[in-house]
Coordinates of C-alpha atoms in Angstrom, one line a residue:
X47 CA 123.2 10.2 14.4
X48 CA 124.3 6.6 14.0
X49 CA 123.0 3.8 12.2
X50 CA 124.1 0.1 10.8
X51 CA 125.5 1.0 7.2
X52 CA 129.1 -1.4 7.3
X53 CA 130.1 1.5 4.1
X54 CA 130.0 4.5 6.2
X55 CA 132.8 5.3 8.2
X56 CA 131.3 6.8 11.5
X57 CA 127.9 5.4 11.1
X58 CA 126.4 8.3 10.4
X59 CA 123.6 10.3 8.2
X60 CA 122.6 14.0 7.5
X61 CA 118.5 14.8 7.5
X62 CA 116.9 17.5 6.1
X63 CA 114.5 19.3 7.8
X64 CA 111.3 16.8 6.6
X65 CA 113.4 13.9 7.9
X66 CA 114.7 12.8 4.9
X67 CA 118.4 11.5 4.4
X68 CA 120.7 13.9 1.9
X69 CA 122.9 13.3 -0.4
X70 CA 123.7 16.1 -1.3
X71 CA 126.6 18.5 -0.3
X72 CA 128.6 16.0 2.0
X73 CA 131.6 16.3 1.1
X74 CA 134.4 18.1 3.8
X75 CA 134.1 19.7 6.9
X76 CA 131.1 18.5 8.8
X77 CA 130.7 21.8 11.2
X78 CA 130.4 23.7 7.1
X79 CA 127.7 21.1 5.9
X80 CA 125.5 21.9 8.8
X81 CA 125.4 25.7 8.7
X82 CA 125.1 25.2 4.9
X83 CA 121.8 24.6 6.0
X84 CA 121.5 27.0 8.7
X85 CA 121.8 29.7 7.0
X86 CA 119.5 29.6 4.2
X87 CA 116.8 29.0 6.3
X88 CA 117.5 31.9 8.7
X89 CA 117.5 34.3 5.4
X90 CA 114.0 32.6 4.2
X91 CA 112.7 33.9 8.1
X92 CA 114.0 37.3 7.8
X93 CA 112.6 37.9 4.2
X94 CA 109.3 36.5 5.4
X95 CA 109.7 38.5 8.6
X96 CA 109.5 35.7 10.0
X97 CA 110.4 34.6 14.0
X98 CA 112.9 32.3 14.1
X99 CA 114.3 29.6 16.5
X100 CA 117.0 27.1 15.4
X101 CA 118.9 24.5 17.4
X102 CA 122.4 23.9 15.1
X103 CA 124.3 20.6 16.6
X104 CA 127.7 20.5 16.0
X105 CA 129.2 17.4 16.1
X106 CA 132.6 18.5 17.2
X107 CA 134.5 18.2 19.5
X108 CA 132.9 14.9 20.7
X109 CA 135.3 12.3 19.7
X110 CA 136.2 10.7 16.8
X111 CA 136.7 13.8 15.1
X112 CA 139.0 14.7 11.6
X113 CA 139.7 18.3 10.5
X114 CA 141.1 18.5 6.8
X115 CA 144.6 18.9 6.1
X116 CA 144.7 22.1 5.5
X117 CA 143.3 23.0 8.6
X118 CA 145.6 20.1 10.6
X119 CA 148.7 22.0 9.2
X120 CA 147.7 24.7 11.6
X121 CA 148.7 22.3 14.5
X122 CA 151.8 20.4 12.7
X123 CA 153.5 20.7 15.9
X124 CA 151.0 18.0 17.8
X125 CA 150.4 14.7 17.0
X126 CA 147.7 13.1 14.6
X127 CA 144.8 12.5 16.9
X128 CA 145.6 16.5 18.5
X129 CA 145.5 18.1 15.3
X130 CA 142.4 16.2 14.1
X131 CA 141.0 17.3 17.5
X132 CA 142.1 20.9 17.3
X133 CA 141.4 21.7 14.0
X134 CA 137.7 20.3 14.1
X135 CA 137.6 22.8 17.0
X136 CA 138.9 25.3 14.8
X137 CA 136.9 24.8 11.7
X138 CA 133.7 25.3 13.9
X139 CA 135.0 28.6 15.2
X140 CA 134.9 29.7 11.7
X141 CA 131.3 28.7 11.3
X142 CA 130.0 30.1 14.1
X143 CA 131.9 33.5 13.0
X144 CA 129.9 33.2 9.4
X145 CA 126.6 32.5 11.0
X146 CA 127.8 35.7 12.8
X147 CA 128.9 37.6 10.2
X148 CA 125.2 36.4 8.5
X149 CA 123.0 37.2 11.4
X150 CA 124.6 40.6 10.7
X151 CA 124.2 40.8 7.4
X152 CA 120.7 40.1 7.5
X153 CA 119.6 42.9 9.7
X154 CA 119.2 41.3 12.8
X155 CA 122.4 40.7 14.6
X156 CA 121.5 43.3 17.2
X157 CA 118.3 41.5 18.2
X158 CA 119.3 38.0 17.8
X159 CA 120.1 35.9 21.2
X160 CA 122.9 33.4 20.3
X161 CA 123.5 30.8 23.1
X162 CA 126.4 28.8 22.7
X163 CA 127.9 25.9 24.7
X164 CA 129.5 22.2 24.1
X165 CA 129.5 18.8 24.9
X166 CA 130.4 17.9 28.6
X167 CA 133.5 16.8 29.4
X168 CA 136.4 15.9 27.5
X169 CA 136.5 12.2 26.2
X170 CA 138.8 9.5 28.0
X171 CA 138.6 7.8 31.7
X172 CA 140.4 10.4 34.2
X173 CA 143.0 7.5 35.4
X174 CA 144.2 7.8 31.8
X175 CA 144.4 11.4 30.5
X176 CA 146.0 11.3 27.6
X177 CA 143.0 12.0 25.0
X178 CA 143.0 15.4 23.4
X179 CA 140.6 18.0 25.5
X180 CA 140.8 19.1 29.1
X181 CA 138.8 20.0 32.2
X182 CA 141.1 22.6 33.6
X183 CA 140.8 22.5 37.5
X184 CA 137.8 20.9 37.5
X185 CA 137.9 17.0 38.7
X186 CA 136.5 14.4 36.2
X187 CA 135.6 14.0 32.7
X188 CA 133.2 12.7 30.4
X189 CA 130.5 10.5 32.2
X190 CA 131.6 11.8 35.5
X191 CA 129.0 13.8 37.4
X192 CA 132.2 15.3 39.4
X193 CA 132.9 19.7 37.5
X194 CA 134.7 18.3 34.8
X195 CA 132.0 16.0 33.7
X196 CA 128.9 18.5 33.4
X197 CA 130.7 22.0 33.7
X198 CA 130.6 23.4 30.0
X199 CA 130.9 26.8 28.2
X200 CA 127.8 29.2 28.5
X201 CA 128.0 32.2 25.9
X202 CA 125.1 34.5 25.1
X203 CA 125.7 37.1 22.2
X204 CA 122.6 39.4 22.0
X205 CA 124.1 42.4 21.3
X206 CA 120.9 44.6 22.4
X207 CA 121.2 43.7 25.8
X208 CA 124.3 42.6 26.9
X209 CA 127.5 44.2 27.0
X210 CA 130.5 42.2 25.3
X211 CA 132.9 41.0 28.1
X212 CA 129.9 40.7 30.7
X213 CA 130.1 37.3 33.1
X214 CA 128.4 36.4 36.0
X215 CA 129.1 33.3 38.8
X216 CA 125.3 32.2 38.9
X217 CA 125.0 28.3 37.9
X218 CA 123.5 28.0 35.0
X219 CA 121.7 25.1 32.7
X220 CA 120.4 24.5 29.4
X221 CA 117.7 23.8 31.5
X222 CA 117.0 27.5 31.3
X223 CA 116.8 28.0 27.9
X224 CA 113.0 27.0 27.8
X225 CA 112.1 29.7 30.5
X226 CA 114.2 32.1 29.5
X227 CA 113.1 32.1 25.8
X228 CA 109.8 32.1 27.0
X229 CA 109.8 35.2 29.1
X230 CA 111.6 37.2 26.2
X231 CA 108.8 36.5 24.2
X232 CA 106.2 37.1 26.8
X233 CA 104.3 33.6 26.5
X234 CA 103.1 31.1 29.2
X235 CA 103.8 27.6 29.7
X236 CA 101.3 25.4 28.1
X237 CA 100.0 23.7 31.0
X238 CA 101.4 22.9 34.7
X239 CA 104.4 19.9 34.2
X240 CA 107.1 20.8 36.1
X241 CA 110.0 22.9 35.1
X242 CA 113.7 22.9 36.6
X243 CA 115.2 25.4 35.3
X244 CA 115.0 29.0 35.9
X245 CA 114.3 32.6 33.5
X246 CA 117.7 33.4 32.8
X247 CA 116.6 37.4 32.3
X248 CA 117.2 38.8 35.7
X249 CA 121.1 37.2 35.8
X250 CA 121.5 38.7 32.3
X251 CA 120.0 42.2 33.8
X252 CA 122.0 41.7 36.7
X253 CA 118.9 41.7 39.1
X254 CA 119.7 37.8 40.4
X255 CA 123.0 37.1 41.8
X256 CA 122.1 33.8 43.3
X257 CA 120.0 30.4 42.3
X258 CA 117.4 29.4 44.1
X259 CA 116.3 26.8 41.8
X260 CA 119.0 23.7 42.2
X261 CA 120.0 21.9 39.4
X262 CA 120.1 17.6 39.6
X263 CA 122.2 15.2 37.4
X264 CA 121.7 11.5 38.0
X265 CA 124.1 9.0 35.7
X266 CA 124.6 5.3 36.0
X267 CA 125.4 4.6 40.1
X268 CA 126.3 8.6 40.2
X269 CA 123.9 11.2 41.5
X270 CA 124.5 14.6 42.1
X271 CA 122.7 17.8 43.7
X272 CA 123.8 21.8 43.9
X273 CA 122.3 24.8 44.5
X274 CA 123.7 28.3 44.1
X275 CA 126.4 27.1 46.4
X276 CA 126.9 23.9 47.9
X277 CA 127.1 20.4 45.7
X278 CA 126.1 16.6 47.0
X279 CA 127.5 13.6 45.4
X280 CA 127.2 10.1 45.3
X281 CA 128.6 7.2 43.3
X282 CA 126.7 4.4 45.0
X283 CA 123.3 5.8 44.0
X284 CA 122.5 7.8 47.4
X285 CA 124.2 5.3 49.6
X286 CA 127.0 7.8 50.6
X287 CA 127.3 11.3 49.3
X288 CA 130.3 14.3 50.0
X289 CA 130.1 17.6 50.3
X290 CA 131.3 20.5 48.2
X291 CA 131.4 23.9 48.7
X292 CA 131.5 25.0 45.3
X293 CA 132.4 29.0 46.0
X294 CA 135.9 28.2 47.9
X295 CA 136.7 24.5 46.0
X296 CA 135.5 24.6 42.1
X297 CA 137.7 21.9 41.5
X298 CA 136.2 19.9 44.5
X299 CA 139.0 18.5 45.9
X300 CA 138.0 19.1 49.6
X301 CA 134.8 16.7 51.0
X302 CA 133.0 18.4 53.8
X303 CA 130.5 16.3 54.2
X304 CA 131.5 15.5 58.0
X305 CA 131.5 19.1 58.6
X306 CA 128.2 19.4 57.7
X307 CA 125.8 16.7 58.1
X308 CA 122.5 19.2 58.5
X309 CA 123.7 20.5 54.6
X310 CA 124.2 17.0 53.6
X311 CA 120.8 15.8 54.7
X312 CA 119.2 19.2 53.3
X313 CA 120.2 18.0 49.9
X314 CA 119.9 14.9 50.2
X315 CA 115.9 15.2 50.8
X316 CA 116.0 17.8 48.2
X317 CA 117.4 15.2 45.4
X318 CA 115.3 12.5 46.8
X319 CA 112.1 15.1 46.1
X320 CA 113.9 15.4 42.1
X321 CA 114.4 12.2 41.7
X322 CA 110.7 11.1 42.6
X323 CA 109.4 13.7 40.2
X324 CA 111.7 12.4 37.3
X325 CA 110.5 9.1 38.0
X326 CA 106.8 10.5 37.6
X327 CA 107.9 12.7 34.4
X328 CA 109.6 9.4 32.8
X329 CA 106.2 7.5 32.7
X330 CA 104.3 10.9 31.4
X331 CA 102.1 10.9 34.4
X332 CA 102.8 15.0 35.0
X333 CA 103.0 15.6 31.1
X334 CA 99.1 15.2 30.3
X335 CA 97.2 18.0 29.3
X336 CA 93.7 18.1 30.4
X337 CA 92.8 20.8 27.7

């Protein structure tokens, strides 16, 4: 998180769980400070048999990153800013493989869901592509509402349910993690605000194959709309919008939008309906509770 200190180098602070700056334990790789404090406090829930739900945000790979030397050595073959990027990348793979290894070693491994997934799109404007970190086929990057921009990695390890290896093609958001968590635990929603996203539970027990609920991203000028197949987007704020058909062109290089007007407008009156609804949910007029 950033503040104004002209002494610290990236501007930035570690808080402890009462909100309180550390000091402590700073020193080195960023991605081992943090689950130095993960894991304690996943022990203390276990020996309390205690529940427990924890968000751990890495910082990498979202640029400017370093990674130690020893680690950098690893990639002595690329140049500074590559191995700094890579071997950030590489120091949190061994992080989450201790948490891992702990979840395991405390007894609950088997029962444990761990979601993982990353920062959207890789840093640098697409005309100049040069900055460590890629899209793969997908069109765009960071602050782009195009695949590359909002596409990211979606792991679930919960070793009493799924099946190592297991993948499915239904769209998914962290949108869904609220539902789905919900469901597991069989408790309702506290009251009636309006929920995008979706119980993940019946893709994971392979009794949904499609989405029903779409899934909205509005950034800047850019707006953009998909259900389980087809994608709307505009960088003129709704002005003018293409067409993708996101089962036959993933990396959206093919507008059909003049193909299909009827889908166009479809989507469009669907946005138009999210977009009204955020509006309402930004000035907490759907967020009171009358209990």
């Amino acid at each position: 998180q950033g503040n104004t200190d002209p002494n610290k180098e990236f501007g930035t602070y570690y808080w402890n769980k009462k909100g309180d700056i550390v000091t402590e334990n700073l020193n080195g790789d960023d991605s081992r400070i943090i689950m130095d404090r993960a894991i304690p406090f996943i022990k203390e829930s276990v020996e309390q048999n205690q529940p427990f739900f924890m968000v751990i945000w890495f910082h990498t790979p979202h640029l400017p990153v370093l990674a130690d030397s020893v680690t950098k050595l690893l990639y002595y073959e690329f140049n500074d800013e590559e191995q700094n990027y890579y071997g950030c990348i590489t120091a949190m793979d061994k992080q989450m493989g201790r948490l891992r290894a702990s979840l395991k070693e405390f007894g609950v491994g088997e029962n444990t869901m761990v979601w993982f997934t990353s920062d959207n799109g890789p840093e640098g404007p697409v005309q100049n592509e040069n900055r460590p970190g890629s899209a793969g086929p997908f069109k765009g990057r960071k602050r782009s509402l195009y695949e590359g921009g909002v596409r990211v990695p979606g792991i679930l390890e919960w070793p009493s349910f799924v099946n190592a290896g297991e993948d499915t093609e239904v769209p998914a958001s962290t949108l869904d993690y609220l539902p789905t968590i919900l469901e597991v635990l069989n408790l309702d929603f506290p009251d009636q605000r309006p929920i995008d996203g979706i119980s993940l539970l019946p893709v994971i027990f392979k009794n949904r194959t499609t989405r029903e609920s779409p899934i909205g991203f509005e950034s800047g000028k850019q707006v953009s709309f998909m259900n389980d197949r087809y994608k709307i987007y505009s960088n003129d704020k709704g002005e003018s919008f293409e067409l993708y058909d996101l089962f036959t062109d993933k990396g959206e290089n093919y507008d059909i939008a003049m193909d299909h007007p009827e889908k166009v407008e479809e989507l469009k009156e669907n946005l138009e309906s999210w977009r009204k609804s955020c509006r309402i949910s930004l000035k907490g007029a759907d967020y009171q509770n009358d209990n």
